[in-house]
PDB file of C-alpha atoms in Angstrom:
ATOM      1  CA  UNK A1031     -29.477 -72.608 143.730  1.00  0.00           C
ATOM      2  CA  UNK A1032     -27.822 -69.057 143.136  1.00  0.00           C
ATOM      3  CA  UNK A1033     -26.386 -68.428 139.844  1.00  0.00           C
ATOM      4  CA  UNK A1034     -22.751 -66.341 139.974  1.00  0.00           C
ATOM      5  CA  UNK A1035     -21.570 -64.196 137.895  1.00  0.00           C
ATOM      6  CA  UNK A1036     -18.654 -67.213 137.467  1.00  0.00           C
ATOM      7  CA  UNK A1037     -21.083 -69.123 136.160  1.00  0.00           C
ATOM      8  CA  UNK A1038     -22.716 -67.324 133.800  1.00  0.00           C
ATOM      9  CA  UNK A1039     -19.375 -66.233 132.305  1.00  0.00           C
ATOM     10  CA  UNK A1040     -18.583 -69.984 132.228  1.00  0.00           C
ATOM     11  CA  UNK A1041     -21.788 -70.982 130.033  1.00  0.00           C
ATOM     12  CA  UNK A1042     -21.163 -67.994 127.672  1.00  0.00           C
ATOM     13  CA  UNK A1043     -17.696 -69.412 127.265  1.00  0.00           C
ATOM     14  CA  UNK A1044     -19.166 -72.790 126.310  1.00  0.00           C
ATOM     15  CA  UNK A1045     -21.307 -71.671 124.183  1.00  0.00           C
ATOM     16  CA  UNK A1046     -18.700 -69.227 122.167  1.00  0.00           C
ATOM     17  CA  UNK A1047     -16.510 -72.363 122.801  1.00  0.00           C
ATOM     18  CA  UNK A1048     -19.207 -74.753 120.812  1.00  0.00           C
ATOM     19  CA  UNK A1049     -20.018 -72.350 118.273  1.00  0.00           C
ATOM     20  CA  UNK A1050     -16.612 -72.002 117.230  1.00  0.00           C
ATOM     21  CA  UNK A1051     -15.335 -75.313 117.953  1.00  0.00           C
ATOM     22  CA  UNK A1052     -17.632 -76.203 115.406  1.00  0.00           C
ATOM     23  CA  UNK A1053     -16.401 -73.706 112.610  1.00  0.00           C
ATOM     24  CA  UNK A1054     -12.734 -74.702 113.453  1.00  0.00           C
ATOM     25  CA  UNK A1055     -13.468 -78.722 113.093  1.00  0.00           C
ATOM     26  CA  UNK A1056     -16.173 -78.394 109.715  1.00  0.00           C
ATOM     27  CA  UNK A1057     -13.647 -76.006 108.134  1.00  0.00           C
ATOM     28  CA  UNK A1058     -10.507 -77.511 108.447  1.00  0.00           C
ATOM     29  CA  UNK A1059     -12.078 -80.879 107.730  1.00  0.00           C
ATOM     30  CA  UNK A1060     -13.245 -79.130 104.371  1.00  0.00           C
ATOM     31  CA  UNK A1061      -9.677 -77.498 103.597  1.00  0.00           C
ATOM     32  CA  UNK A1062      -8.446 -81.155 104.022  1.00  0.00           C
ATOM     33  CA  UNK A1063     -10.390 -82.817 101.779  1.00  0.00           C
ATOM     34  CA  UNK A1064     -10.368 -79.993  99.489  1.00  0.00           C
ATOM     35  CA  UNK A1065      -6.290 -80.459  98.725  1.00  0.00           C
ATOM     36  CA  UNK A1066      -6.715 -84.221  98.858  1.00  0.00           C
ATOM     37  CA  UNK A1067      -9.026 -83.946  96.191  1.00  0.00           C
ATOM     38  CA  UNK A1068      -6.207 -81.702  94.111  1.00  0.00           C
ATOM     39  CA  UNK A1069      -3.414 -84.093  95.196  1.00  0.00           C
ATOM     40  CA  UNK A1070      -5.512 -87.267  93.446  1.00  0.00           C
ATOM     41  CA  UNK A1071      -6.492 -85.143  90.142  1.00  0.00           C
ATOM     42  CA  UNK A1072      -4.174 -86.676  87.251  1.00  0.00           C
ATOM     43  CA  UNK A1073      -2.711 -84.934  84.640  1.00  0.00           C
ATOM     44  CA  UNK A1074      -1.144 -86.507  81.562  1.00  0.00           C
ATOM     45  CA  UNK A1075       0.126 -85.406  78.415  1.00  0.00           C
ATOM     46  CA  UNK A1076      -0.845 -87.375  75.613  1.00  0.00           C
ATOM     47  CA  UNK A1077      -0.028 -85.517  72.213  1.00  0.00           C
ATOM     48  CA  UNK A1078       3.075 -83.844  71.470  1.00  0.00           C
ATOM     49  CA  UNK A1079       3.540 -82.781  67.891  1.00  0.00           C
ATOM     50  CA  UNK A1080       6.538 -81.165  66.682  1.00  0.00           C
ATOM     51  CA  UNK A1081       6.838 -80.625  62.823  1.00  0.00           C
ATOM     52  CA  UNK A1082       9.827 -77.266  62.334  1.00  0.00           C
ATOM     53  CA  UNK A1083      10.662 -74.861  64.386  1.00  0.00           C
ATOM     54  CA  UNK A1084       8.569 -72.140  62.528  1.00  0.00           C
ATOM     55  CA  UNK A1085       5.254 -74.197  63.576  1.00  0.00           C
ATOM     56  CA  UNK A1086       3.489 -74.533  66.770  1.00  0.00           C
ATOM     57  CA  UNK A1087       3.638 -77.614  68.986  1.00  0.00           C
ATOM     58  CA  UNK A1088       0.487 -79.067  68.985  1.00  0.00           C
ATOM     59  CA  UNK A1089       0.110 -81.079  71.934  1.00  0.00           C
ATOM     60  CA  UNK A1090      -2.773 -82.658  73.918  1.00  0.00           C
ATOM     61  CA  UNK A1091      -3.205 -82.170  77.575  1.00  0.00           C
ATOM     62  CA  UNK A1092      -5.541 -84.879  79.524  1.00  0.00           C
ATOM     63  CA  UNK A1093      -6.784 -83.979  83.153  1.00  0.00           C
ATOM     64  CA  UNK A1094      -8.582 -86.711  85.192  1.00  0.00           C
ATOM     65  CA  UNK A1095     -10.475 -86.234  88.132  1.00  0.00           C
ATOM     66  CA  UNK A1096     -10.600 -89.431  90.083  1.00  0.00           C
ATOM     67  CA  UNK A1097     -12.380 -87.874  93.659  1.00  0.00           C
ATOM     68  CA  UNK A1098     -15.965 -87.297  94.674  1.00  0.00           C
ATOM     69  CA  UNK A1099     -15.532 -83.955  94.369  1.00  0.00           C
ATOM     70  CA  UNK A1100     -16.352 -81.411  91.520  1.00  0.00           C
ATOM     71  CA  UNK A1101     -13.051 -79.457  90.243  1.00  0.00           C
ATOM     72  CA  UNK A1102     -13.133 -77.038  87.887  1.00  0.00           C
ATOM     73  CA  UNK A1103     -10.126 -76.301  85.401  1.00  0.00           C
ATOM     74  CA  UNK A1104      -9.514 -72.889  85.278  1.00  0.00           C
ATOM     75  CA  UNK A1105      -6.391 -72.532  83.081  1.00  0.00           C
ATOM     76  CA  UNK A1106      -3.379 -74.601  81.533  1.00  0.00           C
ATOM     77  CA  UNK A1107       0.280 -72.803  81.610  1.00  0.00           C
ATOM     78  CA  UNK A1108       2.893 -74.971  79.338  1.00  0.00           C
ATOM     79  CA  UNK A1109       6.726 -74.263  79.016  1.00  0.00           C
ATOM     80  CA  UNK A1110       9.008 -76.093  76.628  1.00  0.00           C
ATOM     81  CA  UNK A1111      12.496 -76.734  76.593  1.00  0.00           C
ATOM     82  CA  UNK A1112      15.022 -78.408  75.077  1.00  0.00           C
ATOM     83  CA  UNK A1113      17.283 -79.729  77.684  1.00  0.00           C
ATOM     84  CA  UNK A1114      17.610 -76.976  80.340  1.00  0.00           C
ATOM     85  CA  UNK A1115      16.977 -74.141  77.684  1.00  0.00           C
ATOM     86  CA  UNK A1116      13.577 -72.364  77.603  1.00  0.00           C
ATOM     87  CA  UNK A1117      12.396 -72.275  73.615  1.00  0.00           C
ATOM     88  CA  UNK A1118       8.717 -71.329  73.951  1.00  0.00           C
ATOM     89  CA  UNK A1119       5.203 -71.989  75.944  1.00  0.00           C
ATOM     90  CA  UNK A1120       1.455 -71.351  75.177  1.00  0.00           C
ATOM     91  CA  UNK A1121      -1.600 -71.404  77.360  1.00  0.00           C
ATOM     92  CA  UNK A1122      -5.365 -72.655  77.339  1.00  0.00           C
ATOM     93  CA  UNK A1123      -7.950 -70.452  79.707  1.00  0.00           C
ATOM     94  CA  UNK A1124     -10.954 -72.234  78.835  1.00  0.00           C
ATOM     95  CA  UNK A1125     -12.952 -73.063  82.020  1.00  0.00           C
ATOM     96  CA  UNK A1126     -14.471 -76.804  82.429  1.00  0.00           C
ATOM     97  CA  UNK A1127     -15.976 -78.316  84.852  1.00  0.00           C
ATOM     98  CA  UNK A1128     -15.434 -82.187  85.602  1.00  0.00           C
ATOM     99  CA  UNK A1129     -17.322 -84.432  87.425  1.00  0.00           C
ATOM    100  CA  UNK A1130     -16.469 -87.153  89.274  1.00  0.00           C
ATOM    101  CA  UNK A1131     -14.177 -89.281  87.265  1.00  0.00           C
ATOM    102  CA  UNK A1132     -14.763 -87.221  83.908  1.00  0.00           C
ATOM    103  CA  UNK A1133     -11.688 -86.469  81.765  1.00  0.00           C
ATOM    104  CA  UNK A1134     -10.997 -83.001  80.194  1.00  0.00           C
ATOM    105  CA  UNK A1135      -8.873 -82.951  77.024  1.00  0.00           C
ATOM    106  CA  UNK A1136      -7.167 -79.538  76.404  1.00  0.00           C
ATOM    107  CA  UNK A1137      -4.724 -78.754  73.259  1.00  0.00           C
ATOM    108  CA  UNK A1138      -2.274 -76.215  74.380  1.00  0.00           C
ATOM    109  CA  UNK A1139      -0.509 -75.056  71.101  1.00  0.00           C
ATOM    110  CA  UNK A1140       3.277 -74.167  72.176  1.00  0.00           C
ATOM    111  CA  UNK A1141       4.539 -71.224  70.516  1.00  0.00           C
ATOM    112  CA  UNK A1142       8.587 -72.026  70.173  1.00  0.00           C
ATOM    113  CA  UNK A1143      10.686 -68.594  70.863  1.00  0.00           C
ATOM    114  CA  UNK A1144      13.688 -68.883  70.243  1.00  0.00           C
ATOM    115  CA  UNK A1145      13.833 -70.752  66.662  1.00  0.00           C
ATOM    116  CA  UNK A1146      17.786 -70.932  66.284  1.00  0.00           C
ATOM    117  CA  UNK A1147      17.977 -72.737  69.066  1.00  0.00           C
ATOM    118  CA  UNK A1148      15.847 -75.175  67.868  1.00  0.00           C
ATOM    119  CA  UNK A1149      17.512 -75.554  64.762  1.00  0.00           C
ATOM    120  CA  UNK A1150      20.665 -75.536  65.707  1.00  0.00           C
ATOM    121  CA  UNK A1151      20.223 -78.239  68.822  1.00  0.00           C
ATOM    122  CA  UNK A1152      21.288 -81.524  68.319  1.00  0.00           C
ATOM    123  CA  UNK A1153      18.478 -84.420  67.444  1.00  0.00           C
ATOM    124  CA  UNK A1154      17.230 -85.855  68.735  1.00  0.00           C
ATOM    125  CA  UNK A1155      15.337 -83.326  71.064  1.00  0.00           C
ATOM    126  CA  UNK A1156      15.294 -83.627  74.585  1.00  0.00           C
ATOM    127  CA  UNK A1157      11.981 -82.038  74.926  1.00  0.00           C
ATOM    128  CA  UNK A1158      10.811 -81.162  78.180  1.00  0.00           C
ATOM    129  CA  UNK A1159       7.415 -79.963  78.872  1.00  0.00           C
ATOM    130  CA  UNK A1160       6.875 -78.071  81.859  1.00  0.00           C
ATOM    131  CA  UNK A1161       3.583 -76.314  83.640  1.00  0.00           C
ATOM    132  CA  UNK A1162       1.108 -75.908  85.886  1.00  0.00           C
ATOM    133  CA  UNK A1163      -2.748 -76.777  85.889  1.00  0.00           C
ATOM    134  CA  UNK A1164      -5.060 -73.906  88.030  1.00  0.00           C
ATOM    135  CA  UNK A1165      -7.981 -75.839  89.112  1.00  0.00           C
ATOM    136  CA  UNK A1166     -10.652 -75.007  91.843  1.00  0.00           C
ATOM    137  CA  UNK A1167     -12.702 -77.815  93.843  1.00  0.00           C
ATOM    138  CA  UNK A1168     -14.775 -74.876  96.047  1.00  0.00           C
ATOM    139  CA  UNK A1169     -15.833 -71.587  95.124  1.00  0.00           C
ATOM    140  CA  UNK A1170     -15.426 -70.802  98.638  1.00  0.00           C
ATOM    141  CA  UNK A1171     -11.713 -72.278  98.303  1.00  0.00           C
ATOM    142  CA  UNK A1172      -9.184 -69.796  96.296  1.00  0.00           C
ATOM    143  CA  UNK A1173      -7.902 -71.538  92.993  1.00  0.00           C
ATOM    144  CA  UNK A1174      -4.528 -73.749  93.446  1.00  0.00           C
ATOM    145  CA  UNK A1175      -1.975 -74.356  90.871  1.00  0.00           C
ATOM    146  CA  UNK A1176      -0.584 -78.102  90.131  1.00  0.00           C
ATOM    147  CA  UNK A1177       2.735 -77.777  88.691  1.00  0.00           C
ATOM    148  CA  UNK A1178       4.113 -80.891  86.868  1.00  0.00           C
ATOM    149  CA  UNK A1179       7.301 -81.713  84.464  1.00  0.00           C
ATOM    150  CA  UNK A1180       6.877 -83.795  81.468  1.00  0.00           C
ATOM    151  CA  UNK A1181      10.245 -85.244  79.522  1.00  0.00           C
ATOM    152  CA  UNK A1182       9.488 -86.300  76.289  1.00  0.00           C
ATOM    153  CA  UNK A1183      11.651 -88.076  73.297  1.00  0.00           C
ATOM    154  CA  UNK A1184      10.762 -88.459  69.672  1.00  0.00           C
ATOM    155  CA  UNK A1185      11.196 -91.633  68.652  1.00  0.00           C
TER     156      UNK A1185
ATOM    157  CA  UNK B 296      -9.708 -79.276 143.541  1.00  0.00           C
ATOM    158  CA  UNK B 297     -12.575 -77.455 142.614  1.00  0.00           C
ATOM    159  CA  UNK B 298     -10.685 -74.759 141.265  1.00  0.00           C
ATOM    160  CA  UNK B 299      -8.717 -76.194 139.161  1.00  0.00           C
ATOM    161  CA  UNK B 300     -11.054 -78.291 137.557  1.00  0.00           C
ATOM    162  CA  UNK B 301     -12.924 -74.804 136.570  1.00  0.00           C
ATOM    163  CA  UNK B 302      -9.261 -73.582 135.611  1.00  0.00           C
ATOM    164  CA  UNK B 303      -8.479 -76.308 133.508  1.00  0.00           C
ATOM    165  CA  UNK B 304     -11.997 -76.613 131.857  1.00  0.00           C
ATOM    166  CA  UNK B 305     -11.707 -72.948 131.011  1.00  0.00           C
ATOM    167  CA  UNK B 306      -8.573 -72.872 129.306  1.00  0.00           C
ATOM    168  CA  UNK B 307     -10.056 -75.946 127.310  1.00  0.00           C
ATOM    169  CA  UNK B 308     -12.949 -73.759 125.938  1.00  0.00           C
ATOM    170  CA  UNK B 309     -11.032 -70.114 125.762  1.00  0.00           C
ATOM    171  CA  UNK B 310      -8.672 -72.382 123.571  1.00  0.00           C
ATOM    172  CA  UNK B 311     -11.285 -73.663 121.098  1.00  0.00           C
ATOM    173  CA  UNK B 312     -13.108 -70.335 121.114  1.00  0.00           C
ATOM    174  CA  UNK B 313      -9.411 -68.805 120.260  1.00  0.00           C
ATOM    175  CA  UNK B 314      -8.549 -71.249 118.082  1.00  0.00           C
ATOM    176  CA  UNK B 315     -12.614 -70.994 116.109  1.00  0.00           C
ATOM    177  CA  UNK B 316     -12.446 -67.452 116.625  1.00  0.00           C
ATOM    178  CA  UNK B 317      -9.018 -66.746 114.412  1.00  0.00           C
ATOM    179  CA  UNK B 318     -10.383 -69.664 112.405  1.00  0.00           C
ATOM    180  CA  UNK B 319     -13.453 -68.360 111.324  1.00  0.00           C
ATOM    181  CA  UNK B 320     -12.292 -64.557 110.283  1.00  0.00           C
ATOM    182  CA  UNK B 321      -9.173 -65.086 108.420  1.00  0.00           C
ATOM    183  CA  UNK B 322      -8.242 -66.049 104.862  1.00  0.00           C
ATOM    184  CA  UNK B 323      -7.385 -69.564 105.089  1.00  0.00           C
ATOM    185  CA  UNK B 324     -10.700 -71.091 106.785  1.00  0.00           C
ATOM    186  CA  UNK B 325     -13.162 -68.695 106.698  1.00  0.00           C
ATOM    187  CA  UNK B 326     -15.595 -69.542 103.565  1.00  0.00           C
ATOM    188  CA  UNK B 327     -15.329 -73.165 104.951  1.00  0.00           C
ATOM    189  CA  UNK B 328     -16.715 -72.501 107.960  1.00  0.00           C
ATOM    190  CA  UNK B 329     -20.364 -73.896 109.189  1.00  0.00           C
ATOM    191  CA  UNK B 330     -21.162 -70.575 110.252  1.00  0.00           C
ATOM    192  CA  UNK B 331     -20.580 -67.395 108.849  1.00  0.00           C
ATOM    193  CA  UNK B 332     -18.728 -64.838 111.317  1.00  0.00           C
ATOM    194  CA  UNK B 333     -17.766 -61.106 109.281  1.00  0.00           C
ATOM    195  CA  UNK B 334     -13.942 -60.137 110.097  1.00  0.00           C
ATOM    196  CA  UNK B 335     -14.924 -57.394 111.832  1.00  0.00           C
ATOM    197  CA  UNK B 336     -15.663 -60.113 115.014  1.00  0.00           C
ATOM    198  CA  UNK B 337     -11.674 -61.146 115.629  1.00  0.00           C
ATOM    199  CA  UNK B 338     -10.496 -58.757 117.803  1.00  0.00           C
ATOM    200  CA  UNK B 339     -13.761 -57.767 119.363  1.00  0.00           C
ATOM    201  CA  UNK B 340     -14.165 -62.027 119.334  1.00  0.00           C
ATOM    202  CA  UNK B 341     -10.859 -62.327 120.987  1.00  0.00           C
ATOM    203  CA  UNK B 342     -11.344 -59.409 123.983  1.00  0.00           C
ATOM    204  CA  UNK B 343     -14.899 -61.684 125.066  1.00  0.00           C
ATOM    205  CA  UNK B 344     -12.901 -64.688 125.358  1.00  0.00           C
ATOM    206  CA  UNK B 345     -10.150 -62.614 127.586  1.00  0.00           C
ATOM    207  CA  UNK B 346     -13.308 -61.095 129.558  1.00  0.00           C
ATOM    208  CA  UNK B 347     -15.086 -64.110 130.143  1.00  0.00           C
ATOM    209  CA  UNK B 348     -12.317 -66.235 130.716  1.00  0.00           C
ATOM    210  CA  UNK B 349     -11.240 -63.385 133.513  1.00  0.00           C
ATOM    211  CA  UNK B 350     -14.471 -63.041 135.088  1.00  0.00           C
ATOM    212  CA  UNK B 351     -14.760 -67.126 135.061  1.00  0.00           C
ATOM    213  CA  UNK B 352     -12.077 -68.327 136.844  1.00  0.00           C
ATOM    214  CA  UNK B 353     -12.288 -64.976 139.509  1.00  0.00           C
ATOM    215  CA  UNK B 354      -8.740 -64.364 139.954  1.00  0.00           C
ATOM    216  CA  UNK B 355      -6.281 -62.108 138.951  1.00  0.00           C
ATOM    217  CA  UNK B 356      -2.766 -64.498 138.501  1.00  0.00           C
ATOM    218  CA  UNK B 357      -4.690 -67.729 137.500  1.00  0.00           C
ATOM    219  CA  UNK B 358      -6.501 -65.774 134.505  1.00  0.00           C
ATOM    220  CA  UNK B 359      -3.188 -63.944 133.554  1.00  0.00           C
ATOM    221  CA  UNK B 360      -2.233 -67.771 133.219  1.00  0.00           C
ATOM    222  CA  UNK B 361      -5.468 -69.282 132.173  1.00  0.00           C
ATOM    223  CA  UNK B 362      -5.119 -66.439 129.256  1.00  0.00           C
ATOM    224  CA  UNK B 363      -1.420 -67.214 128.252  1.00  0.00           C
ATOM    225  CA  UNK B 364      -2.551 -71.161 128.154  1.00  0.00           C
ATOM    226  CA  UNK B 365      -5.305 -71.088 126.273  1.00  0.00           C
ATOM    227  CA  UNK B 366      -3.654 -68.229 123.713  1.00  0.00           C
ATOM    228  CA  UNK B 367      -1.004 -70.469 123.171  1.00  0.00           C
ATOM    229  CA  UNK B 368      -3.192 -73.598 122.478  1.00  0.00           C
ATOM    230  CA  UNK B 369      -5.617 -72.132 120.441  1.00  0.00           C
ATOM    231  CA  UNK B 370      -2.965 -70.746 118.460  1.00  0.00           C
ATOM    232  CA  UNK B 371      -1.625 -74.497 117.895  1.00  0.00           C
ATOM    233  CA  UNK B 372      -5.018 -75.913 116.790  1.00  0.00           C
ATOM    234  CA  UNK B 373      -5.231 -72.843 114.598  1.00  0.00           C
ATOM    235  CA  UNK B 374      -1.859 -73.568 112.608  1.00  0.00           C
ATOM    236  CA  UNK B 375      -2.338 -76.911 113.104  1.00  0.00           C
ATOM    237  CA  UNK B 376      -5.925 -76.770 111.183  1.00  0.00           C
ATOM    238  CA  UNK B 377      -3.927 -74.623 108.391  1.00  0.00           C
ATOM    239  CA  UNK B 378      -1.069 -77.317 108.069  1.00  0.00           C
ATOM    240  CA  UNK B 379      -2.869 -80.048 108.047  1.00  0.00           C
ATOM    241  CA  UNK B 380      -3.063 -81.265 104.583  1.00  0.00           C
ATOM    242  CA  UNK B 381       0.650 -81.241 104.378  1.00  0.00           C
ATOM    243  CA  UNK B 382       1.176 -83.303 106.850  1.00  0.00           C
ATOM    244  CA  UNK B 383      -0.496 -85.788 104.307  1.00  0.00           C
ATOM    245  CA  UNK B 384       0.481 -84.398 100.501  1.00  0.00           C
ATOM    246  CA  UNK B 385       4.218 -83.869 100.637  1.00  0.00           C
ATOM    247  CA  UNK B 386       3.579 -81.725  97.596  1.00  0.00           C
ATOM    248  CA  UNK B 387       2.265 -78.740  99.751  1.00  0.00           C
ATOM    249  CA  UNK B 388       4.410 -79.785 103.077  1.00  0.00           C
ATOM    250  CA  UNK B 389       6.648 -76.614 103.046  1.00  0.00           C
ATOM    251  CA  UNK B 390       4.234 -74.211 102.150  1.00  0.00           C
ATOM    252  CA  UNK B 391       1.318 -75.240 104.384  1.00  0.00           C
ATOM    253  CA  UNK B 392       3.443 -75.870 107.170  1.00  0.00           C
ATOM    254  CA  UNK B 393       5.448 -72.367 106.279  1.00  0.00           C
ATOM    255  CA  UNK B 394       1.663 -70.650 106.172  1.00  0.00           C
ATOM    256  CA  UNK B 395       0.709 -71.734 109.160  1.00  0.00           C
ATOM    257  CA  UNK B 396       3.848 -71.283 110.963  1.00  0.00           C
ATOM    258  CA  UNK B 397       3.290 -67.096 110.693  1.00  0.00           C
ATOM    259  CA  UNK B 398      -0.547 -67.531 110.946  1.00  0.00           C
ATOM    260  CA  UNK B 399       0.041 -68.976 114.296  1.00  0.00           C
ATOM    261  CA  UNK B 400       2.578 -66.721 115.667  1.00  0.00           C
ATOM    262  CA  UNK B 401       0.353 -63.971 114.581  1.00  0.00           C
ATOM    263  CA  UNK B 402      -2.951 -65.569 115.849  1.00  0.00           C
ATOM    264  CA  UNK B 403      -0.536 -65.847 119.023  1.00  0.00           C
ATOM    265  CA  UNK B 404      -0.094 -62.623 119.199  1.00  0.00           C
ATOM    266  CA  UNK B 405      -3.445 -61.475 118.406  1.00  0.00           C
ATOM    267  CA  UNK B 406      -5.023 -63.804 121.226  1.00  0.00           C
ATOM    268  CA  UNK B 407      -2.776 -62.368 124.164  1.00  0.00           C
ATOM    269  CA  UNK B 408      -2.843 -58.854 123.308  1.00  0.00           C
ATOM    270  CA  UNK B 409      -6.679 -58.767 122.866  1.00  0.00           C
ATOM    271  CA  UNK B 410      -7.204 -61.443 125.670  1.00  0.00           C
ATOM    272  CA  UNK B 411      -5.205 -58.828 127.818  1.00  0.00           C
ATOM    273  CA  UNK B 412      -7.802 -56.340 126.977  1.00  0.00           C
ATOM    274  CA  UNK B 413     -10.560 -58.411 127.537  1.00  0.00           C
ATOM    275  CA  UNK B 414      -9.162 -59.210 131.437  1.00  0.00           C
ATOM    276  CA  UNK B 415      -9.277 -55.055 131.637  1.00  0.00           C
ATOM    277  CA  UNK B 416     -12.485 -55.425 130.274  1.00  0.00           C
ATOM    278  CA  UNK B 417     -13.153 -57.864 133.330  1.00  0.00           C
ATOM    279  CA  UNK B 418     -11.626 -55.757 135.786  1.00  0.00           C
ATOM    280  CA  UNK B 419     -13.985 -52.721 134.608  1.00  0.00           C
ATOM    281  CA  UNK B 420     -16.906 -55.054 135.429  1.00  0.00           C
ATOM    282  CA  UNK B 421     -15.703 -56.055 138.497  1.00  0.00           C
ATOM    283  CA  UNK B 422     -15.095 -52.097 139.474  1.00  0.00           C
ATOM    284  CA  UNK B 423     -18.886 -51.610 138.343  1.00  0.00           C
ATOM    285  CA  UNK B 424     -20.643 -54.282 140.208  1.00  0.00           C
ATOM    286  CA  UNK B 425     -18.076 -54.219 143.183  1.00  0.00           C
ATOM    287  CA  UNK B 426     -16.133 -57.263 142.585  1.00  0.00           C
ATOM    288  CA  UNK B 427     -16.536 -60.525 144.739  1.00  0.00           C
ATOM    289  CA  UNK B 428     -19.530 -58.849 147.259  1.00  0.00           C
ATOM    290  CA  UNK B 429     -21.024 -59.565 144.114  1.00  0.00           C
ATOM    291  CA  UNK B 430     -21.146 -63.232 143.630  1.00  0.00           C
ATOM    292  CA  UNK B 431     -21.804 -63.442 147.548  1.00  0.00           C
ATOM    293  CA  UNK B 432     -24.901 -61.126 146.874  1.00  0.00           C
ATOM    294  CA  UNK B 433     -26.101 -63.204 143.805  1.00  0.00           C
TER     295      UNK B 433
END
């Protein structure tokens, strides 16, 4: 049996072919999983706390991870506004790691801007939290940030 | 029939070895990978596949096709690997699909122009060894 120079190209192609058939089907079956693992992380707000518009919103910010997978929080980014009007926004960079199906509290204390808005706007509020949640599952994976859009109405 | 069973089954590996090539040294993919390739392998990466495709199938026009096939599939699977998750999270639909829209175009582009030079490539090594008398010798 005489081996060609066709078919030694061909089994160098196969093997190239394997090698990085295989990178092609573990990573993208990784990259998958890793933003259905972000899509099923939930995020609730369960404390808002507004006493005068000279004093910080205190407000409580729950984040659930539901997967298999490790995801760590990297930051929390909050706007508020009243109606369509942007009055203020704070932040909490404080890294935590959650296991599977752990919950992470965070307070995010809003700082409200613009204070003659807020006293002049008619009660009661329409208070509308908005932000975004940077979590990573993968320190191979680069960070991702959730947005979300919270309404909320004193009683 | 022969023939284009090798013709076929080549463009079916250059396009997984395109596709795993572009795959495994850019942004997107790369730290997921199983094994770890350095950027600096793409475009030499890409001109092997060209070469070996070339000297594979043997002929000039059916590896100028072969090469144009297989650039254009592996630059599908490529985006497609990229977009996948938004096909499934509507959340990330635009952006993923947006992403891997100009990764493939440019993994497109990448594939021919490189593959091109890896059929020169072949041609060089079919000048050295004296082309077909070759394979009849061997």
């Amino acid at each position: 049996m005489t081996i060609t120079r066709r078919t030694v190209a061909l089994c160098v192609l196969t093997l190239i072919a394997i090698l990085a058939g295989a990178n092609l089907v573990v990573a993208s079956g990784r990259f998958n999983s890793a933003f259905q693992a972000y899509d099923q992380l939930e995020l609730a707000l369960t404390s808002f706390e507004y006493s005068s518009p000279d004093d910080p919103i205190q407000t409580e910010f729950v984040i659930t991870n539901p997967t298999d997978e490790r995801v760590t929080v990297r930051a929390v980014e909050l706007r508020v506004q009243i109606g369509v009007h942007d009055t203020g926004g704070g932040e909490n960079r404080v890294e935590a790691v959650l296991q599977r199906g752990e919950s992470y509290s965070v307070s995010v204390p809003l700082r409200i801007n613009d204070k003659e808005y807020v006293r002049r706007a008619k009660t009661p509020l329409d208070w509308r939290v908005s932000g975004r949640v940077q979590v990573q599952l993968n320190p191979a994976i680069e960070p991702v940030w959730i947005p979300f859009v919270v309404r909320y109405l004193p009683e | 029939m022969r023939d284009t069973v090798r013709l076929i089954l080549v463009i079916v590996l250059a396009s997984v070895a395109n596709a795993g090539i572009v795959a495994s040294t850019t942004t997107d993919l790369r730290d997921l990978t199983l094994i770890r390739v350095s950027d600096i392998w793409l475009l030499p990466g890409l001109i092997l596949v060209g070469t070996l495709l070339s000297l594979a199938i043997g002929d000039l026009g059916r590896s100028a096709l072969a090469l144009i096939t297989a650039s254009v599939v592996g630059s599908l699977l490529f985006a497609l690997a990229v977009a996948g998750p938004g096909f499934s999270i509507s959340a990330i639909r635009v952006t993923l699909i947006d992403r891997a829209t100009n990764y493939g175009l440019l993994s497109l582009l990448m594939c021919l122009l490189f593959g091109f030079a890896g059929l020169v490539v072949s041609w060089l090594i079919d000048a050295a060894l004296g082309g077909q008398q070759w394979d009849e010798r061997h």
